[in-house]
Short mmCIF file of C-alpha atoms in Angstrom, two decimals:
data_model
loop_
_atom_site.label_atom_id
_atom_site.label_comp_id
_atom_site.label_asym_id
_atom_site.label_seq_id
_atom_site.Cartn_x
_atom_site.Cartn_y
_atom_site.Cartn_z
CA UNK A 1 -19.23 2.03 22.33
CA UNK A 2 -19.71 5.68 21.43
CA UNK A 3 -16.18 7.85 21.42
CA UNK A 4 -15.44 11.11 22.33
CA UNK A 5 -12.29 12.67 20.35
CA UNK A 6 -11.47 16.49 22.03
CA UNK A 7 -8.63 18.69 20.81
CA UNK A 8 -7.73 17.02 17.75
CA UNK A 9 -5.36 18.17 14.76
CA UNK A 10 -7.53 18.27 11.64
CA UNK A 11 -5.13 17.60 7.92
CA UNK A 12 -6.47 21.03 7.58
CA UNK A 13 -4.39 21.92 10.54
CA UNK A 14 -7.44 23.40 12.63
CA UNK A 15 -8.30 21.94 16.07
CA UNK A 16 -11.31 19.92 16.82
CA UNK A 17 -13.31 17.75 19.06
CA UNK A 18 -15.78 15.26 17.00
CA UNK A 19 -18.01 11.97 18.05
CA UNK A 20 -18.25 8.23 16.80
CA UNK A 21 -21.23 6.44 17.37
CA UNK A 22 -22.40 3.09 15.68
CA UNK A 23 -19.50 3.44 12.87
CA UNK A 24 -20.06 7.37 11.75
CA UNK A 25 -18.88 10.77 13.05
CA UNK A 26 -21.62 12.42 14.36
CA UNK A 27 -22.67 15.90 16.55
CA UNK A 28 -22.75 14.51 19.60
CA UNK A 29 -21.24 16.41 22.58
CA UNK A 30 -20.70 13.31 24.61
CA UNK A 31 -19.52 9.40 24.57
CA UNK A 32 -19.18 6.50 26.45
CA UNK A 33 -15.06 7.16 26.30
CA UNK A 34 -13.04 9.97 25.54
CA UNK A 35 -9.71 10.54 23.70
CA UNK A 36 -7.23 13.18 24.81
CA UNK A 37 -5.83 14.54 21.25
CA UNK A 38 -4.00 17.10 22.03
CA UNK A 39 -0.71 17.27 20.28
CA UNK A 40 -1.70 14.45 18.11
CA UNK A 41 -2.61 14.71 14.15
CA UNK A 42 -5.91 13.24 13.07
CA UNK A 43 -5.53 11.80 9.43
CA UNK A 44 -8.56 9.76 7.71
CA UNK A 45 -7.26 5.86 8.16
CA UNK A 46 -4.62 5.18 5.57
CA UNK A 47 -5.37 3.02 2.79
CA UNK A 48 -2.81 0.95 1.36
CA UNK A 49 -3.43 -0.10 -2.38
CA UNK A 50 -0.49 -2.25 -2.62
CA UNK A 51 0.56 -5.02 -0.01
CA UNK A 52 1.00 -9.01 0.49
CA UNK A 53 -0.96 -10.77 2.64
CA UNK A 54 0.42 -13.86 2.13
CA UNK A 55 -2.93 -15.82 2.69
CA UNK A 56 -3.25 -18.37 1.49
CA UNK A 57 -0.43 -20.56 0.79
CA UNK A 58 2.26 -18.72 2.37
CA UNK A 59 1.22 -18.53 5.64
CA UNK A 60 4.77 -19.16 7.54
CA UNK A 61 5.37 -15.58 6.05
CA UNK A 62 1.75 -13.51 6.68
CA UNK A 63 -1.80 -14.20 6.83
CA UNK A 64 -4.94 -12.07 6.38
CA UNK A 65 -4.83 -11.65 10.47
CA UNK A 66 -1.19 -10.95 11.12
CA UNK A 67 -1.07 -8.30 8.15
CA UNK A 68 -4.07 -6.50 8.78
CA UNK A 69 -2.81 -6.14 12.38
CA UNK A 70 0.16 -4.94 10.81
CA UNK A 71 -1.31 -2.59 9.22
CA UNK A 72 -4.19 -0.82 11.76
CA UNK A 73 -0.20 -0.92 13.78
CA UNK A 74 0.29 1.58 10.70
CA UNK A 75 -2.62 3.43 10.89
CA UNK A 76 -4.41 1.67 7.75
CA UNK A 77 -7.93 0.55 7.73
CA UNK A 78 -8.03 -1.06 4.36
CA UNK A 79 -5.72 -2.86 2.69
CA UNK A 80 -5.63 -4.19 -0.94
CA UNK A 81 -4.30 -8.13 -1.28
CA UNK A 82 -2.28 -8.75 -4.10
CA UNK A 83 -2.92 -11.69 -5.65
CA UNK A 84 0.53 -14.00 -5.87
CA UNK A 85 -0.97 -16.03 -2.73
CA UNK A 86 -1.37 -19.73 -3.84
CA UNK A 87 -3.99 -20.99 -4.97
CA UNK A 88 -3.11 -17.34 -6.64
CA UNK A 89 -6.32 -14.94 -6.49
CA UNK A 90 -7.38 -15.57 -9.70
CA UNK A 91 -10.81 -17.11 -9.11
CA UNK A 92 -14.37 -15.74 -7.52
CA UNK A 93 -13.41 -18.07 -4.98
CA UNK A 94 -10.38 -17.44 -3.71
CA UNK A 95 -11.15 -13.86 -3.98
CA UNK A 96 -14.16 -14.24 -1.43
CA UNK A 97 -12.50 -16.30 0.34
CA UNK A 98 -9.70 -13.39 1.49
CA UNK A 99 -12.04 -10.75 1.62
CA UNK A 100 -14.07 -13.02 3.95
CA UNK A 101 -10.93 -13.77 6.07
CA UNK A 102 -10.23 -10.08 6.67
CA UNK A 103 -14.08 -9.03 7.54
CA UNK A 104 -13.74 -11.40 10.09
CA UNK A 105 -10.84 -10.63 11.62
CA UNK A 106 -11.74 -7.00 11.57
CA UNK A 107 -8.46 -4.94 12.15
CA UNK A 108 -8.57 -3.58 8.61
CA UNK A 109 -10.95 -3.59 5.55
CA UNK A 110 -9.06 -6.35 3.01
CA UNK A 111 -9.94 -5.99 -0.46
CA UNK A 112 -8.35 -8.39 -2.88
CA UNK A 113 -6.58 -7.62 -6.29
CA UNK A 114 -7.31 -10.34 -8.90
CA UNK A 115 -4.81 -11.88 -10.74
CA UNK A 116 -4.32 -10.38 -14.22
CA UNK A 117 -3.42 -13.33 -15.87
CA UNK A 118 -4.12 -17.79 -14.68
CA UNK A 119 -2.03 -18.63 -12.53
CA UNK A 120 -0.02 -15.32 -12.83
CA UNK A 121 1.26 -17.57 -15.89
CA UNK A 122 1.18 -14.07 -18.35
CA UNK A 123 -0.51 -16.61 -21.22
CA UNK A 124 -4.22 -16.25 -20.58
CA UNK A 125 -6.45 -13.97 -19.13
CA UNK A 126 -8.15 -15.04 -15.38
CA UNK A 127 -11.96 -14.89 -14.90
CA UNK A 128 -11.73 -11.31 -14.53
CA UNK A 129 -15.37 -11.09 -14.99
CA UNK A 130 -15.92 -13.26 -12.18
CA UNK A 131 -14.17 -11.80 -9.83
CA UNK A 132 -15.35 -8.00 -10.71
CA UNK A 133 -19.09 -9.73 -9.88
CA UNK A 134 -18.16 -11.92 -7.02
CA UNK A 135 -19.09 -10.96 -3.51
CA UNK A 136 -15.32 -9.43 -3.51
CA UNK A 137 -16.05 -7.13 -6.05
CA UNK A 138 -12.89 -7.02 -7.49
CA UNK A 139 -11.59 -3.74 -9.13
CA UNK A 140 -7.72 -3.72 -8.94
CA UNK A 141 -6.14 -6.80 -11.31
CA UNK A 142 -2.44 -7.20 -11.15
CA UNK A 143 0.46 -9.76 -11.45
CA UNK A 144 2.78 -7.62 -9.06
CA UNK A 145 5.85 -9.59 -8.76
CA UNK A 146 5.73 -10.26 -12.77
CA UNK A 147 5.06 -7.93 -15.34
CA UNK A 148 1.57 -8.78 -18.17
CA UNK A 149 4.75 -8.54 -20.87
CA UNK A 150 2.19 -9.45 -23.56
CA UNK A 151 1.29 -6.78 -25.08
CA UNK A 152 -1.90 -7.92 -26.57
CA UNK A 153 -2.20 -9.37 -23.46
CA UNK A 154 -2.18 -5.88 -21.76
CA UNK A 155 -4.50 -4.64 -24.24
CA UNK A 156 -7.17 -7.26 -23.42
CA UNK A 157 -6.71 -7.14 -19.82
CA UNK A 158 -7.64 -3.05 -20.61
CA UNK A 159 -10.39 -3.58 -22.40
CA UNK A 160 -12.44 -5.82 -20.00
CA UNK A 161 -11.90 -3.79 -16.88
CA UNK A 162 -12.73 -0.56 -18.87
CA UNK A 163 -16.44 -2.48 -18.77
CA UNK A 164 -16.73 -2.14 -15.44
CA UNK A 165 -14.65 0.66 -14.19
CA UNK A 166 -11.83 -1.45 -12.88
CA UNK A 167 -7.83 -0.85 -13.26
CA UNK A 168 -5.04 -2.68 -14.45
CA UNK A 169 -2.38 -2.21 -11.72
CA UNK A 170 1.36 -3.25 -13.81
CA UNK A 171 4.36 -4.09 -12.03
CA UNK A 172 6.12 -2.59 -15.10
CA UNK A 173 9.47 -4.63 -15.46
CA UNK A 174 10.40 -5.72 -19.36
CA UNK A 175 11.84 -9.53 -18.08
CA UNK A 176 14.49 -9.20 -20.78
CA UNK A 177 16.28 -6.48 -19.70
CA UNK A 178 16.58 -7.96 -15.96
CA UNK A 179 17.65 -11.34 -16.28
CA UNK A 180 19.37 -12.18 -13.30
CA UNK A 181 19.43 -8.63 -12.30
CA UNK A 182 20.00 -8.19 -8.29
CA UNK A 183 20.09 -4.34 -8.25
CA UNK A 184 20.15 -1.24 -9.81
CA UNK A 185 22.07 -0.67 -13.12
CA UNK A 186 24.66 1.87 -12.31
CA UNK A 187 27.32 2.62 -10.50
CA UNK A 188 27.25 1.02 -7.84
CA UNK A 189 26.19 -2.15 -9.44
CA UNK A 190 29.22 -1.79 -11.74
CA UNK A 191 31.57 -1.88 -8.46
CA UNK A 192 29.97 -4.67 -6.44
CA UNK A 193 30.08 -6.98 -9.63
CA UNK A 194 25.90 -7.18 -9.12
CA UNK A 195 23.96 -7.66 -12.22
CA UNK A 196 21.67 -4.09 -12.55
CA UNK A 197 18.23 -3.69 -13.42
CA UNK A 198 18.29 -0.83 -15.68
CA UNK A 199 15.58 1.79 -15.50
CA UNK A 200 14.56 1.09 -19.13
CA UNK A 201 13.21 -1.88 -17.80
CA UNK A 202 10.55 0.33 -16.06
CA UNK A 203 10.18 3.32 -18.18
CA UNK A 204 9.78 1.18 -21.64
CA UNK A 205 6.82 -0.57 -20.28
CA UNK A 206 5.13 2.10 -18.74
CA UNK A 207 5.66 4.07 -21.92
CA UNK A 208 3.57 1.23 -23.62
CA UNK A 209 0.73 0.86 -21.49
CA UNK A 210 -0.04 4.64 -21.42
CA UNK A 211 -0.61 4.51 -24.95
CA UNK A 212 -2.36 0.96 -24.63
CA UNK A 213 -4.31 2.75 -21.77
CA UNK A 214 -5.10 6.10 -24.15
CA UNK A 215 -5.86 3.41 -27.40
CA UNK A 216 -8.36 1.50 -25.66
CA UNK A 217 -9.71 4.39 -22.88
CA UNK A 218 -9.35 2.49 -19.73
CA UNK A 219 -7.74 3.01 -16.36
CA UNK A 220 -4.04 2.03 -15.64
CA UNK A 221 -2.15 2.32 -12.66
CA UNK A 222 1.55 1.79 -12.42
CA UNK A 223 2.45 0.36 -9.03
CA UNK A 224 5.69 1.08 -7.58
CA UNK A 225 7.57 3.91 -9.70
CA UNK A 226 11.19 3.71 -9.05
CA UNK A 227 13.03 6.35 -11.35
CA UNK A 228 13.34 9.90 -12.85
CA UNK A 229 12.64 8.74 -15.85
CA UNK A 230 9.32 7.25 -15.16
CA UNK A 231 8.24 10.35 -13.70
CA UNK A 232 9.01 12.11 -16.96
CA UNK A 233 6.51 9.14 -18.71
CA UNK A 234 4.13 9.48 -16.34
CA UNK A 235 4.35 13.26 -16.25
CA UNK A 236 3.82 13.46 -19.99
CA UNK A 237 0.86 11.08 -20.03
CA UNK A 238 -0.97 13.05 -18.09
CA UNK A 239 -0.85 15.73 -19.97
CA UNK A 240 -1.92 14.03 -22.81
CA UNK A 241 -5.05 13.17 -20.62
CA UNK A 242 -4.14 9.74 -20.62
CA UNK A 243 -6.14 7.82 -17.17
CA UNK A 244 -3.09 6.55 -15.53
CA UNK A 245 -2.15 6.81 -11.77
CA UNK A 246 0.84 5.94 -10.33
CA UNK A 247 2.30 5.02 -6.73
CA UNK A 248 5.34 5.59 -4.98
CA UNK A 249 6.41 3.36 -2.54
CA UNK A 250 7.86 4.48 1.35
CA UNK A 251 11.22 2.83 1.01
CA UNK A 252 11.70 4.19 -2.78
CA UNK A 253 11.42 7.81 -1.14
CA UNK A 254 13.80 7.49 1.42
CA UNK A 255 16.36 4.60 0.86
CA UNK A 256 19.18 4.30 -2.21
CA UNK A 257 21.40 1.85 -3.67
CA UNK A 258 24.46 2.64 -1.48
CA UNK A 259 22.56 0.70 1.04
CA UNK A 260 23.75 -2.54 -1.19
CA UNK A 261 27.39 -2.07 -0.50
CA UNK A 262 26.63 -3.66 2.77
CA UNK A 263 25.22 -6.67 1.04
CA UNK A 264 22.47 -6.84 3.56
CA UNK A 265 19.35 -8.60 2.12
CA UNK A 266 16.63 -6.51 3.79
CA UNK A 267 17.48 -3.79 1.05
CA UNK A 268 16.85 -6.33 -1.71
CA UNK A 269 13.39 -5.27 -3.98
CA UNK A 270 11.74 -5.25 -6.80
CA UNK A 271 11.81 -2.54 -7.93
CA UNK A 272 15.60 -2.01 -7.00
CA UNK A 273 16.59 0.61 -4.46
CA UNK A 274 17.30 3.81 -7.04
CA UNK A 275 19.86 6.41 -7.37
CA UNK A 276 19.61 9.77 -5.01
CA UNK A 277 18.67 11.78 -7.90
CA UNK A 278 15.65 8.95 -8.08
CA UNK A 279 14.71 9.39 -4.89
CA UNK A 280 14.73 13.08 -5.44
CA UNK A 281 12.52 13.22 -8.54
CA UNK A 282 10.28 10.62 -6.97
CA UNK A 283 9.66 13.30 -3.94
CA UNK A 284 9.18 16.26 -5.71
CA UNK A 285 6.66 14.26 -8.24
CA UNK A 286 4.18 12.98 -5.32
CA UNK A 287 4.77 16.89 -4.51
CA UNK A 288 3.52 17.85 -7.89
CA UNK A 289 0.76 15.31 -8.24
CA UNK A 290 2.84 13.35 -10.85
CA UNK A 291 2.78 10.53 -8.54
CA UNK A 292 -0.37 9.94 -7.06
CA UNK A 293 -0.50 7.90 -3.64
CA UNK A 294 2.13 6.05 -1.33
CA UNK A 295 1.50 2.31 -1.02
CA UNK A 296 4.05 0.10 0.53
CA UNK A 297 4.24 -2.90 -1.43
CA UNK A 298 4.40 -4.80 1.86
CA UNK A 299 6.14 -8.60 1.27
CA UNK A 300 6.65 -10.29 4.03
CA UNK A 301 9.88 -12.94 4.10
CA UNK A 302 10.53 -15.73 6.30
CA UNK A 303 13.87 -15.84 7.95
CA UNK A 304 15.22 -17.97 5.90
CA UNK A 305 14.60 -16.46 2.40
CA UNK A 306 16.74 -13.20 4.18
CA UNK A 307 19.50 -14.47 6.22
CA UNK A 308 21.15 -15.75 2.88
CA UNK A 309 23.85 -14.36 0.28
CA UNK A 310 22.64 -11.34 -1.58
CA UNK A 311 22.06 -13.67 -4.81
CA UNK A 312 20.17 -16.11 -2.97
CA UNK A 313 17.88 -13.94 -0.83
CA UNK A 314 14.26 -12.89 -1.97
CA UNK A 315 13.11 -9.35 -2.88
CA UNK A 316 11.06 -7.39 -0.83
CA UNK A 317 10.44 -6.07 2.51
CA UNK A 318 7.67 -5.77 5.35
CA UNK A 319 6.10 -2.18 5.34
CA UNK A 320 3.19 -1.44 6.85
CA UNK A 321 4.23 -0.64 10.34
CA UNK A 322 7.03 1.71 9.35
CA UNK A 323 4.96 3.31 6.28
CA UNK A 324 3.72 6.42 7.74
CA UNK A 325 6.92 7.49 10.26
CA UNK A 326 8.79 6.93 6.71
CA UNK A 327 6.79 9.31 5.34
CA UNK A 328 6.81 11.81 7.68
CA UNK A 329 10.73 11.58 7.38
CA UNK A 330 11.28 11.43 3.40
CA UNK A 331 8.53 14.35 2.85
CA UNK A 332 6.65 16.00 5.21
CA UNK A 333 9.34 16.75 7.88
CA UNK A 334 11.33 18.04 4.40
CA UNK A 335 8.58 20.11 3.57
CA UNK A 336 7.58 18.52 0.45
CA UNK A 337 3.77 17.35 1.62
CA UNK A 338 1.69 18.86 4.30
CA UNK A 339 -0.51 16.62 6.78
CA UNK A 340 -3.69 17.72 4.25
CA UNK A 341 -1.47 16.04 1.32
CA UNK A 342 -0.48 13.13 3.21
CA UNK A 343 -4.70 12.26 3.73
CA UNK A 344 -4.70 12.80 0.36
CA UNK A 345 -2.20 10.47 -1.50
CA UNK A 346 -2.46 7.89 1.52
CA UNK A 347 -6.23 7.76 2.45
CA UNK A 348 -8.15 9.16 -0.41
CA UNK A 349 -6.89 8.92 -3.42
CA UNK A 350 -5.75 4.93 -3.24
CA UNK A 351 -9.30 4.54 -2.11
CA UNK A 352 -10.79 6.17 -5.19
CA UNK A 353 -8.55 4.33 -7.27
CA UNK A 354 -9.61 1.16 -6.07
CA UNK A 355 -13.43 2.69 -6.01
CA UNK A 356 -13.42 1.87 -2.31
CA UNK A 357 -16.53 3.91 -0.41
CA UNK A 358 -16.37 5.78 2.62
CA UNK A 359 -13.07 7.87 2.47
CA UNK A 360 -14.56 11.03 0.23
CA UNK A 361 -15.05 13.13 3.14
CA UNK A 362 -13.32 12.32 6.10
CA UNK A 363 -14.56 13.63 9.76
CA UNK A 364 -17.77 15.10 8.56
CA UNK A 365 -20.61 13.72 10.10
CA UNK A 366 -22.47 11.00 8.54
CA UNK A 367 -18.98 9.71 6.95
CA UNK A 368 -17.64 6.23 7.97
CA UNK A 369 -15.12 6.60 11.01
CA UNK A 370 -11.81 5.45 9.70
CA UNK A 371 -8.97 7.64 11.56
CA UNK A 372 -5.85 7.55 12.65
CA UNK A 373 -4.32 9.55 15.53
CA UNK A 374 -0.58 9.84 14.79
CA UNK A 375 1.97 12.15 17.46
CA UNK A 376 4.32 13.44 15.25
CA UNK A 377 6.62 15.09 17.43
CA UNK A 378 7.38 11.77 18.68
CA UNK A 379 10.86 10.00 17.66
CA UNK A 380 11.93 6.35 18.76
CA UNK A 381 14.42 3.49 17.10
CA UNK A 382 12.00 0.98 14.70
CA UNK A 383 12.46 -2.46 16.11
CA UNK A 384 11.08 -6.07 15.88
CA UNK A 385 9.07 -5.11 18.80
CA UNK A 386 7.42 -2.25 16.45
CA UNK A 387 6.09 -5.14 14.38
CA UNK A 388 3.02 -6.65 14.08
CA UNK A 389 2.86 -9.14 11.07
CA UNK A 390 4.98 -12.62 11.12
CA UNK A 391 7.96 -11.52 9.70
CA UNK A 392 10.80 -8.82 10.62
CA UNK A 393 12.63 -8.76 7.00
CA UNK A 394 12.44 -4.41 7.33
CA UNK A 395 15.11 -2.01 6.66
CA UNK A 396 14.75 0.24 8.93
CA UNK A 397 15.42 -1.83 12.67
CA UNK A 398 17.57 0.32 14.25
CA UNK A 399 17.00 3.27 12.67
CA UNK A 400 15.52 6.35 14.67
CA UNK A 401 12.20 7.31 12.82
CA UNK A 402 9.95 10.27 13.01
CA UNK A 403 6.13 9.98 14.66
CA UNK A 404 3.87 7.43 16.34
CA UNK A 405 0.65 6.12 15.83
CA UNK A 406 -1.55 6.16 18.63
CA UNK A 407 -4.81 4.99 17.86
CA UNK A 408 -6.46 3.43 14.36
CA UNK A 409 -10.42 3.46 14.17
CA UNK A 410 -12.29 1.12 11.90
CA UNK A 411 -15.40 1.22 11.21
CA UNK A 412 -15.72 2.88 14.44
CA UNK A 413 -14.21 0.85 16.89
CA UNK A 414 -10.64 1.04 17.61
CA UNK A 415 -8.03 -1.29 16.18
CA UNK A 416 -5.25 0.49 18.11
CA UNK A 417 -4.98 1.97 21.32
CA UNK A 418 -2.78 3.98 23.30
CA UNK A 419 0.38 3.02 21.02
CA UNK A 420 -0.75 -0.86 20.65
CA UNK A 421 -2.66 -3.18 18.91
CA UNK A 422 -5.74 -4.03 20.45
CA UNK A 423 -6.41 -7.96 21.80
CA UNK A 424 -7.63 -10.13 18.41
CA UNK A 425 -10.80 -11.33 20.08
CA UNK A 426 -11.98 -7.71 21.05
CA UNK A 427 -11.55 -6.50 17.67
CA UNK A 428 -13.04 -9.41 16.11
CA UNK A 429 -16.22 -8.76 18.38
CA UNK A 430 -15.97 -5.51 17.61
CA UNK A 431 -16.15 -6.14 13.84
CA UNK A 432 -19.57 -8.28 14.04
CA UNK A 433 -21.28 -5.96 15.86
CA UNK A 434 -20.49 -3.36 13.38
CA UNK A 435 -21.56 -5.44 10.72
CA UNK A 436 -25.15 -6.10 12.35
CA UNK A 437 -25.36 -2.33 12.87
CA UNK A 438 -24.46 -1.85 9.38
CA UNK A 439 -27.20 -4.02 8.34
CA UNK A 440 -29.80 -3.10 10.27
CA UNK A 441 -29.11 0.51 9.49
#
C-alpha cells in the first residue's frame, strides 16, 4: 500500500506533503491512503543503539516481539540488542538467531550487539570475528551490564573491531569502586545510609579507553554517560581527535537522585540517577555535540525483581515508549535541541555509529521510509496502558509528559497508527512483503 503524507512538519521546520511506495519516498502526487499531518512533526524513525530485548532466556521480562512493539510505540524503527540474553549473544548463532526473530516480526529493524567477552565472563574474548561475518553482521560489541575491566582485554577487543570498522560500546563502571553500591555517591547517599557509586567509577574508565582507543586507532563508544565529569573526558578526547562517541540516556537527562529518598525501585540503574548539576552538564553536552545520541538503555524487569526493598531490587528501567516525550521535556521544550537536532542524535547519528544503512538522508526520495509522526503539542499522564513491551518497571507512570506519537513507518508500512500499535499479524505480513519487494528490486 502506497501512502500519501500532506502537510507535514519537516526537522527543518518547513511544511511538506511527500509519498511512500514499495518502502521509499518517492514524487508521487497520489496514494492508496492519505495521512492528515498537520500539526504533527515528521522526524526520520528513531534509532535506538542501546536497549534489552530480553530474547532469549529471559522471556517472562521481553522478547524480540514485545520490545520491538515497544519501541515502533516510541517511534523507533531499529533497535540494537544488547547481548546479556542467555545463551548470551556471543556466538554467529545466537546472533542470527535475534536478528532473524525481529525481521520476522517486523515492527522494528533488530540488530544485535555481540558480546565483548564469552559468556560476558570479562576473561576471554567471544568469536567476534564470527559474528562481524555472520548473516547479523555484527558491528556494536558490548558487555553492558559489566564493564571489559581488563585492560589488555579492552585493548584486544579494540584492535579486532578496528579490522572491520566495528565499535567497542563500554558500560564504563571500575567494579572496585562500586561494590555493593545502590546509588549515587553523595549526598544523598550519605543520608539514606545507601552505599554510592562514585563518579570515578565512570570517569576513570572512560579516561582509559580513550587513550586505549587513540593507542590502537579504533572506534569506542561509551554507552550511558552519567556525570559532569565524564563530559569533561569525553570533551577533551575529542579534541585530541580521539574516535569516541558517547550516549546519553532519557532518564539521565531528566531524573536525579532525590528521587531515591522515596526508596522506590523503579529509580534504581546502572548507571545511578546523578546529581542536578549532572543532569545539567549532561544537557548542555548533547547541546554542544559532546554527547552524541540519546539511547535508552531499555531493561525490562519482571514484577517481582521491582516490588522488593531497595537492596534487593534490580537496576534498570523500561524506556522505549516514554523515550521521545522525555526528550521533548528534558531538552527541546527547554530549548536546548531543536526538532533538526533531535533527528540527529536519535535517528542518524546512532545509525552511523552502528553503520546501519538507510538513515543518511531522511525524506528525500529514493531513501528508505522510516518516519515517525510525533504531535508535540500534545500532553497526557504516562501509564501502563502507554506500554507496549511485557513489563511496566518505568519511572515515569503518573507523570504528565510532553508529545505523542502518532504513527511509526518501517520500511514503508506502518507499525503505528493513529496513536496505537498496529495488530502483530498485519505487521508481520507487512514485513514479508517488503522483504520480497526488496529482493526483487
Amino acid at each position: 500500500m502506497s501512502i500519501r503524507i500532506i502537510n507535514a512538519t519537516l526537522p527543518s521546520g518547513k511544511r511538506a506533503d511527500f509519498t511512500i511506495d514499495r518502502g521509499v519516498f518517492t514524487d508521487a502526487s497520489s496514494a492508496d491512503r492519505t495521512i492528515d499531518a498537520s500539526g504533527l512533526q515528521a522526524l526520520p524513525g528513531l534509532v535506538d543503539l542501546h536497549a534489552h530485548l530480553r530474547e532469549p532466556g529471559f522471556e517472562q521480562s521481553e522478547t524480540v516481539l514485545s520490545g520491538s512493539r515497544a519501541a515502533a510505540m516510541g517511534g523507533f524503527t531499529a533497535v540494537f540488542a544488547m547481548a546479556n540474553t542467555m545463551p548470551v549473544q556471543d556466538t554467529a548463532g545466537v546472533v542470527e538467531q535475534v536478528q532473524s526473530l525481529g525481521d520476522t516480526h517486523g515492527f522494528a529493524t533488530v540488530r544485535p550487539i555481540g558480546a565483548v567477552t564469552e559468556g560476558l565472563g570479562g576473561t576471554k574474548l567471544s568469536e567476534i570475528g564470527a559474528m562481524a561475518n555472520s548473516r547479523a553482521r555484527v558491528r556494536v560489541f558490548s558487555d553492558d551490564g559489566k564493564c571489559v575491566h581488563n585492560a589488555l582485554l579492552m585493548r584486544r577487543a579494540l584492535e579486532y573491531v578496528k579490522t572491520f570498522d566495528g565499535v567497542v560500546a563500554q558500560h564504563a563502571q571500575e567494579p572496585t569502586l562500586t561494590v555493593d553500591a545502590q546509588m549515587n555517591e553523595g549526598a544523598v547517599s550519605s543520608e539514606l545510609g545507601l552505599a554510592g557509586w562514585p563518579a570515578v567509577a565512570e570517569e576513570s574508565i572512560i579516561a582509559r579507553d580513550v587513550l586505549l582507543a587513540e593507542h590502537v586507532g579504533a572506534r569506542l563508544h561509551i554507552c550511558h554517560l552519567s556525570t559532569a565529569g565524564s563530559v569533561d573526558v569525553i570533551r577533551w578526547a575529542k579534541a585530541r581527535g580521539i574516535a569516541v562517541t558517547a550516549e546519553v540516556t532519557p532518564h539521565h537527562l531528566l531524573l536525579t537522585d532525590e528521587l531515591v529518598r522515596g526508596y522506590d525501585a523503579r529509580f534504581k540503574v546502572n548507571p545511578p540517577l546523578r546529581r542536578d548539576e549532572d543532569v545539567r552538564a549532561l544537557r548542555a553536552a548533547l547541546a554542544d555535540g559532546t554527547i552524541d545520541i540519546v539511547a535508552t538503555d531499555h531493561a525490562p524487569h519482571p514484577p517481582e525483581a521491582k516490588e522488593c526493598s531497595w537492596a534487593e531490587a534490580a537496576f534498570g528501567m523500561v524506556g522505549l515508549e516514554s523515550a521521545l516525550n522525555v526528550v521533548q521535556e528534558a531538552v527541546v521544550d527547554t530549548g536546548h535541541l531543536t526538532w533538526a537536532d533531535v533527528a540527529r542524535v536519535f535517528s542518524q547519528t546512532p545509525a552511523h555509529i552502528g553503520r546501519l544503512n538507510g538513515y543518511d538522508a531522511p525524506f528525500t526520495p529514493g531513501s528508505a521510509a522510516n518516519l515517525v509522526l510525533i504531535d508535540p503539542s500534545a500532553r497526557s499522564t504516562f501509564s501502563t496502558e502507554s506500554l507496549r513491551g511485557k513489563s511496566t518497571n518505568s519511572p515515569y507512570l503518573g507523570r504528565s509528559l510532553p508529545g505523542r506519537v502518532m504513527n511509526t513507518i518501517h520500511n514503508g508500512y506502518e507499525t503505528v497508527r493513529d496513536g496505537d500499535v498496529v495488530d502483530s499479524d498485519e505487521v508481520a505480513h507487512s514485513a514479508r512483503l517488503a522483504a520480497g519487494e526488496s529482493h526483487h528490486a
